[in-house]
CSV table of C-alpha atoms and ligand atoms in Angstrom, one decimal:
chain,number,residue,atom,x,y,z
A,1,MET,CA,148.4,58.0,150.7
A,2,PRO,CA,148.1,55.6,147.8
A,3,THR,CA,147.3,52.0,148.7
A,4,PRO,CA,150.6,50.3,149.7
A,5,PRO,CA,151.5,47.3,147.6
A,6,GLU,CA,152.4,44.0,149.3
A,7,GLN,CA,156.1,44.3,150.3
A,8,SER,CA,158.6,43.0,152.8
A,9,GLN,CA,162.0,44.1,154.1
A,10,ASP,CA,164.8,42.2,155.9
A,11,GLY,CA,166.2,43.2,159.3
A,12,PRO,CA,164.8,46.4,160.9
A,13,GLY,CA,163.7,47.7,157.4
A,14,LEU,CA,164.5,51.1,156.0
A,15,ASP,CA,162.4,54.2,155.4
A,16,ALA,CA,164.5,54.6,152.2
A,17,ASP,CA,162.8,51.4,150.8
A,18,LEU,CA,159.2,52.0,152.0
A,19,ALA,CA,156.7,52.3,149.2
A,20,PRO,CA,154.8,54.6,149.1
A,21,GLU,CA,157.1,57.0,151.0
A,22,ALA,CA,155.9,58.0,154.5
A,23,ASP,CA,155.4,61.6,155.6
A,24,HIS,CA,157.7,62.6,158.5
A,25,GLY,CA,156.8,66.3,158.4
A,26,ALA,CA,160.1,67.3,156.8
A,27,SER,CA,158.3,69.7,154.4
A,28,THR,CA,155.5,70.8,156.9
A,29,TYR,CA,156.6,70.9,160.5
A,30,ARG,CA,157.3,74.4,161.8
A,31,GLY,CA,158.9,74.9,165.2
A,32,SER,CA,158.3,77.8,167.6
A,33,GLY,CA,161.0,77.4,170.2
A,34,ARG,CA,159.0,75.1,172.4
A,35,LEU,CA,162.1,72.9,173.2
A,36,ALA,CA,164.7,75.6,173.0
A,37,GLY,CA,168.0,74.4,174.5
A,38,ARG,CA,166.7,71.0,175.4
A,39,LYS,CA,168.9,67.9,175.1
A,40,ALA,CA,167.2,64.7,174.1
A,41,ILE,CA,167.9,61.1,173.4
A,42,ILE,CA,165.6,59.6,170.8
A,43,THR,CA,165.7,55.8,170.4
A,44,GLY,CA,164.6,54.5,167.0
A,45,GLY,CA,165.3,58.1,165.7
A,46,ASP,CA,166.3,57.0,162.2
A,47,SER,CA,162.9,56.2,160.7
A,48,GLY,CA,159.1,56.2,161.1
A,49,ILE,CA,157.7,57.8,164.2
A,50,GLY,CA,161.2,58.4,165.7
A,51,ARG,CA,162.3,60.3,162.6
A,52,ALA,CA,159.2,62.5,162.7
A,53,VAL,CA,160.0,63.2,166.4
A,54,ALA,CA,163.6,64.0,165.6
A,55,ILE,CA,162.6,66.5,162.9
A,56,ALA,CA,160.1,68.2,165.2
A,57,PHE,CA,162.4,68.3,168.3
A,58,ALA,CA,165.2,69.8,166.3
A,59,ARG,CA,162.9,72.5,164.8
A,60,GLU,CA,161.7,73.2,168.3
A,61,GLY,CA,165.2,73.9,169.3
A,62,ALA,CA,166.5,70.6,170.9
A,63,ASP,CA,169.9,69.0,170.4
A,64,LEU,CA,169.7,65.2,169.9
A,65,VAL,CA,171.4,61.9,170.3
A,66,LEU,CA,169.9,59.4,167.9
A,67,SER,CA,169.9,55.6,168.6
A,68,TYR,CA,169.2,53.1,165.9
A,69,LEU,CA,170.6,49.8,164.6
A,70,PRO,CA,173.9,49.9,162.6
A,71,GLU,CA,172.0,48.5,159.5
A,72,GLU,CA,169.9,51.7,159.6
A,73,GLN,CA,172.9,54.1,159.1
A,74,GLU,CA,171.5,55.4,155.7
A,75,ASP,CA,168.2,56.4,157.3
A,76,ALA,CA,169.9,57.9,160.3
A,77,GLU,CA,172.1,60.1,158.1
A,78,ALA,CA,169.0,61.4,156.3
A,79,VAL,CA,167.6,62.5,159.6
A,80,ALA,CA,170.9,64.0,160.8
A,81,ALA,CA,171.0,66.2,157.7
A,82,LEU,CA,167.6,67.5,158.5
A,83,VAL,CA,168.6,68.2,162.2
A,84,ARG,CA,171.7,70.1,161.1
A,85,GLU,CA,169.6,72.1,158.6
A,86,ALA,CA,167.5,73.1,161.6
A,87,GLY,CA,170.7,74.4,163.2
A,88,ARG,CA,170.8,71.8,165.9
A,89,THR,CA,173.5,69.4,167.1
A,90,VAL,CA,173.0,65.7,166.3
A,91,VAL,CA,175.0,62.8,167.6
A,92,LEU,CA,174.6,59.5,165.8
A,93,ALA,CA,174.9,56.5,168.2
A,94,PRO,CA,174.2,53.2,166.5
A,95,GLY,CA,173.8,50.0,168.6
A,96,ASP,CA,171.5,47.4,169.8
A,97,VAL,CA,169.2,48.5,172.7
A,98,ALA,CA,168.6,44.9,173.7
A,99,ASP,CA,172.3,45.1,174.9
A,100,GLU,CA,172.3,46.5,178.4
A,101,ALA,CA,175.7,48.1,178.1
A,102,TYR,CA,174.8,49.9,174.9
A,103,SER,CA,171.5,51.1,176.3
A,104,ARG,CA,173.1,52.6,179.4
A,105,SER,CA,176.0,54.1,177.3
A,106,LEU,CA,173.5,56.4,175.5
A,107,VAL,CA,173.2,58.5,178.7
A,108,ARG,CA,177.0,59.1,178.9
A,109,THR,CA,177.0,59.9,175.2
A,110,ALA,CA,174.4,62.7,175.8
A,111,LEU,CA,176.1,64.0,178.9
A,112,ASP,CA,179.5,64.2,177.1
A,113,GLU,CA,178.4,65.3,173.6
A,114,LEU,CA,175.4,67.5,174.3
A,115,GLY,CA,176.5,68.7,177.7
A,116,GLY,CA,173.5,67.4,179.6
A,117,LEU,CA,170.2,65.5,179.2
A,118,ASP,CA,166.6,66.4,180.0
A,119,THR,CA,164.5,64.5,177.6
A,120,LEU,CA,164.1,60.8,176.7
A,121,ALA,CA,161.9,59.8,173.8
A,122,ILE,CA,162.0,56.0,173.9
A,123,VAL,CA,160.5,55.1,170.5
A,124,ALA,CA,162.6,52.0,169.4
A,125,GLY,CA,160.5,48.8,169.2
A,126,ARG,CA,160.5,45.3,167.9
A,127,GLN,CA,157.4,43.8,166.3
A,128,GLN,CA,157.5,40.4,164.5
A,129,PHE,CA,154.2,38.7,163.7
A,130,VAL,CA,153.9,35.0,164.5
A,131,GLU,CA,150.7,33.2,163.6
A,132,ASP,CA,151.0,30.2,165.9
A,133,ILE,CA,152.4,30.1,169.4
A,134,ALA,CA,154.1,26.8,168.5
A,135,ASP,CA,156.4,28.9,166.2
A,136,LEU,CA,157.1,31.7,168.7
A,137,THR,CA,160.7,30.9,169.8
A,138,SER,CA,162.0,31.7,173.2
A,139,GLU,CA,164.7,33.7,171.5
A,140,SER,CA,162.2,35.9,169.6
A,141,PHE,CA,160.0,36.3,172.7
A,142,ASP,CA,163.1,37.3,174.7
A,143,GLN,CA,164.3,39.7,172.1
A,144,THR,CA,161.0,41.5,171.9
A,145,PHE,CA,160.9,42.0,175.7
A,146,ARG,CA,164.6,43.1,175.8
A,147,THR,CA,164.1,45.7,173.0
A,148,ASN,CA,160.7,47.1,174.1
A,149,VAL,CA,160.8,46.7,177.9
A,150,HIS,CA,164.3,46.0,179.4
A,151,ALA,CA,165.9,48.7,177.2
A,152,LEU,CA,163.4,51.3,178.6
A,153,PHE,CA,164.3,50.2,182.2
A,154,TRP,CA,168.0,50.4,181.6
A,155,LEU,CA,167.9,53.8,179.9
A,156,VAL,CA,165.6,55.3,182.5
A,157,GLN,CA,167.6,53.9,185.4
A,158,GLU,CA,170.8,55.2,184.0
A,159,ALA,CA,169.4,58.6,183.2
A,160,VAL,CA,167.5,59.5,186.3
A,161,PRO,CA,170.5,60.6,188.5
A,162,HIS,CA,171.4,63.1,185.7
A,163,LEU,CA,167.9,64.5,184.8
A,164,PRO,CA,167.2,68.0,186.2
A,165,LYS,CA,163.8,69.1,187.4
A,166,GLY,CA,161.5,69.7,184.5
A,167,SER,CA,162.8,66.7,182.5
A,168,SER,CA,160.5,64.6,180.5
A,169,ILE,CA,160.5,60.9,179.7
A,170,ILE,CA,158.2,59.8,176.9
A,171,THR,CA,157.6,56.1,176.1
A,172,THR,CA,155.9,54.5,173.2
A,173,SER,CA,153.0,52.0,173.7
A,174,SER,CA,150.4,51.0,171.1
A,175,ILE,CA,146.7,50.4,170.5
A,176,GLN,CA,148.0,46.8,170.8
A,177,ALA,CA,148.2,47.3,174.5
A,178,TYR,CA,144.3,47.2,174.6
A,179,GLN,CA,143.3,45.4,171.4
A,180,PRO,CA,146.0,42.7,171.0
A,181,ALA,CA,146.2,41.1,167.6
A,182,PRO,CA,146.3,37.3,167.8
A,183,ILE,CA,149.6,37.3,165.8
A,184,LEU,CA,151.3,39.8,168.1
A,185,VAL,CA,151.3,37.9,171.4
A,186,ASP,CA,154.7,39.0,172.6
A,187,TYR,CA,154.7,42.5,171.1
A,188,ALA,CA,151.2,43.4,172.4
A,189,THR,CA,152.2,42.3,175.9
A,190,THR,CA,155.3,44.5,175.9
A,191,LYS,CA,153.1,47.5,174.9
A,192,ALA,CA,150.8,46.9,177.9
A,193,ALA,CA,153.9,46.6,180.1
A,194,ILE,CA,155.2,50.0,178.7
A,195,ASN,CA,151.9,51.7,179.8
A,196,THR,CA,152.2,50.1,183.3
A,197,ILE,CA,155.9,50.8,183.9
A,198,SER,CA,155.4,54.4,182.7
A,199,LYS,CA,152.5,55.0,185.1
A,200,ALA,CA,154.5,53.5,188.0
A,201,LEU,CA,157.6,55.6,187.2
A,202,ALA,CA,155.5,58.7,186.8
A,203,GLN,CA,154.5,58.6,190.4
A,204,GLN,CA,158.0,57.6,191.7
A,205,LEU,CA,159.7,60.4,189.8
A,206,ALA,CA,157.2,63.2,190.4
A,207,PRO,CA,159.0,64.3,193.5
A,208,LYS,CA,162.2,64.7,191.4
A,209,GLY,CA,160.3,66.9,189.0
A,210,ILE,CA,160.6,64.3,186.2
A,211,ARG,CA,157.4,63.6,184.2
A,212,VAL,CA,156.8,60.3,182.5
A,213,ASN,CA,154.1,60.0,179.8
A,214,VAL,CA,153.3,57.6,177.0
A,215,VAL,CA,152.3,58.0,173.3
A,216,ALA,CA,150.1,55.1,172.0
A,217,PRO,CA,150.0,55.1,168.2
A,218,GLY,CA,147.4,53.2,166.1
A,219,PRO,CA,148.4,51.9,162.7
A,220,ILE,CA,151.1,54.1,161.3
A,221,TRP,CA,152.9,53.7,158.0
A,222,THR,CA,156.5,52.9,158.9
A,223,PRO,CA,159.2,50.3,158.0
A,224,LEU,CA,158.3,48.3,161.2
A,225,GLN,CA,155.1,47.1,159.4
A,226,THR,CA,156.9,45.9,156.3
A,227,ALA,CA,159.9,44.3,158.1
A,228,GLY,CA,157.9,41.5,159.7
A,229,GLY,CA,155.5,43.5,161.7
A,230,GLN,CA,152.5,42.4,159.6
A,231,PRO,CA,152.0,39.7,156.9
A,232,PRO,CA,152.8,41.4,153.6
A,233,SER,CA,149.2,40.5,152.4
A,234,ALA,CA,147.8,42.7,155.2
A,235,LEU,CA,149.6,45.9,154.1
A,236,PRO,CA,147.2,47.1,151.3
A,237,GLU,CA,144.5,47.3,153.9
A,238,PHE,CA,146.7,48.5,156.7
A,239,GLY,CA,144.8,51.0,158.9
A,240,GLU,CA,141.4,50.6,157.3
A,241,GLN,CA,140.0,49.2,160.5
A,242,THR,CA,140.2,52.6,162.2
A,243,PRO,CA,137.2,55.0,162.3
A,244,TYR,CA,139.2,57.2,160.0
A,245,GLY,CA,139.6,54.4,157.6
A,246,ARG,CA,143.3,54.9,157.0
A,247,ALA,CA,146.8,54.5,158.4
A,248,GLY,CA,148.3,57.4,160.1
A,249,GLN,CA,151.6,59.1,159.0
A,250,PRO,CA,154.6,59.5,161.3
A,251,ALA,CA,154.2,63.3,161.0
A,252,GLU,CA,150.8,63.0,162.8
A,253,LEU,CA,152.6,61.6,165.9
A,254,ALA,CA,155.3,64.2,166.4
A,255,PRO,CA,153.2,66.9,167.9
A,256,ALA,CA,152.2,64.5,170.7
A,257,TYR,CA,155.8,63.9,171.6
A,258,VAL,CA,156.5,67.7,171.4
A,259,TYR,CA,153.6,68.4,173.8
A,260,LEU,CA,154.7,65.8,176.3
A,261,ALA,CA,158.4,67.0,176.1
A,262,SER,CA,157.6,70.7,176.5
A,263,GLN,CA,156.6,72.6,179.6
A,264,GLU,CA,153.2,73.0,178.1
A,265,SER,CA,152.5,69.6,179.7
A,266,GLY,CA,154.1,70.6,183.0
A,267,TYR,CA,151.1,69.3,185.1
A,268,VAL,CA,150.7,66.1,183.0
A,269,SER,CA,152.4,62.8,184.1
A,270,GLY,CA,151.4,59.2,183.9
A,271,GLU,CA,149.2,59.9,180.9
A,272,THR,CA,148.9,57.9,177.8
A,273,LEU,CA,148.1,60.0,174.7
A,274,ASN,CA,146.4,57.9,172.1
A,275,VAL,CA,147.0,58.9,168.5
A,276,ASN,CA,145.1,56.2,166.7
A,277,GLY,CA,142.6,57.4,164.1
A,278,GLY,CA,139.7,57.4,166.6
A,279,MET,CA,139.8,53.8,168.1
A,280,PRO,CA,138.3,53.7,171.6
A,281,THR,CA,140.7,53.0,174.4
A,282,PRO,CA,140.3,52.4,178.2
B,1,NAD,P1,160.4,52.0,162.7
B,1,NAD,O1,160.8,50.7,162.2
B,1,NAD,O2,160.6,53.2,161.8
B,1,NAD,O3,161.0,52.3,164.1
B,1,NAD,C1,161.4,51.3,165.0
B,1,NAD,C2,162.9,51.6,165.3
B,1,NAD,O4,163.2,50.7,166.4
B,1,NAD,C3,163.8,51.2,164.2
B,1,NAD,O5,164.0,52.3,163.4
B,1,NAD,C4,165.0,50.8,165.0
B,1,NAD,O6,166.0,51.9,165.0
B,1,NAD,C5,164.6,50.6,166.4
B,1,NAD,N1,165.0,49.3,166.9
B,1,NAD,C6,164.3,48.2,166.8
B,1,NAD,N2,165.1,47.2,167.4
B,1,NAD,C7,166.2,47.8,167.9
B,1,NAD,C8,167.3,47.3,168.6
B,1,NAD,N3,167.4,46.1,169.0
B,1,NAD,N4,168.2,48.2,169.0
B,1,NAD,C9,168.1,49.5,168.6
B,1,NAD,N5,167.1,50.0,167.9
B,1,NAD,C10,166.1,49.2,167.6
B,1,NAD,O7,158.8,51.8,163.1
B,1,NAD,P2,157.8,52.7,163.9
B,1,NAD,O8,156.5,52.2,163.6
B,1,NAD,O9,158.1,54.2,163.7
B,1,NAD,O10,158.1,52.3,165.4
B,1,NAD,C11,158.4,53.2,166.4
B,1,NAD,C12,157.6,52.8,167.7
B,1,NAD,O11,156.2,53.0,167.5
B,1,NAD,C13,157.8,51.4,168.1
B,1,NAD,O12,158.0,51.3,169.5
B,1,NAD,C14,156.5,50.7,167.7
B,1,NAD,O13,156.2,49.6,168.6
B,1,NAD,C15,155.6,51.9,168.0
B,1,NAD,N6,154.3,51.7,167.3
B,1,NAD,C16,154.2,51.7,165.9
B,1,NAD,C17,153.0,51.5,165.3
B,1,NAD,C18,152.8,51.4,163.8
B,1,NAD,O14,151.7,51.1,163.3
B,1,NAD,N7,153.9,51.8,163.0
B,1,NAD,C19,151.8,51.4,166.1
B,1,NAD,C20,151.9,51.4,167.5
B,1,NAD,C21,153.1,51.6,168.1
B,2,MG,MG1,164.5,52.3,161.3
């Protein structure tokens, strides 16, 4: 990838406005029926990592409900076109996951429109850097927790009664869970919480035949980073701190989600799969 210029976007940011463009695997990912007939909800499925997951899941044979914010309709429609090209069903369900009623409603949408639900890929996340704790408002702190942690709880609680044996829940943590940046106090803390809630739920849901696993990305080139996730001045060097010396691309995350969704990982639960350019983790 060429060195990204300094840039910033308002709101959740759009893949359509990211420079240079990110790679979501649209021209490279080949499916082999590993998720044939599966029915998945992907939150944050419009852009970045969630977009790469949507492309891969569809090419592996899954039908999808995509959750994203209404401002991201343009990105979501680009993903929907790729899912339909793969011959799969896609339902676009915009809304705010920090709103409990909306988060819960995604399960009903999947049951009604896909005829069932067996896979949750919880990828949506909020990351807003704040240099000084004096400037971290209660509203912002609360919104980060509601988006990253509460939404996961609501979605899983609503889904579990409907999930058949063999279902898979995949959550999204971060290298920030173990190496918190001083400017990401709230975000990093939610990512540690996601690891912990996932490991607790993995044990609780094992008797029901539901697996719960986590993907923990390192620095990945997505709109999150340009829409308040990092200071714009940090973007040209984004990812250089990793042993690989570069940021990852969303396409490099999708196979981890496919593995954890598919029966290939049928004896794996409570695991965190780190995809981070070689940074050591606990
Ligand atoms: P992204 O901006 O493409 O995706 C994040 C998505 O979250 C957005 O597209 C949006 O649809 C969704 N979202 C945010 N707030 C929402 C809300 N209130 N309601 C509904 N949807 C909402 O960026 P990404 O980097 O692909 O992020 C995906 C996940 O990966 C996030 O959980 C993020 O924390 C995690 N992650 C990213 C990186 C990275 O370097 N990009 C590193 C570690 C973890
Ligand atoms: Mg987006």
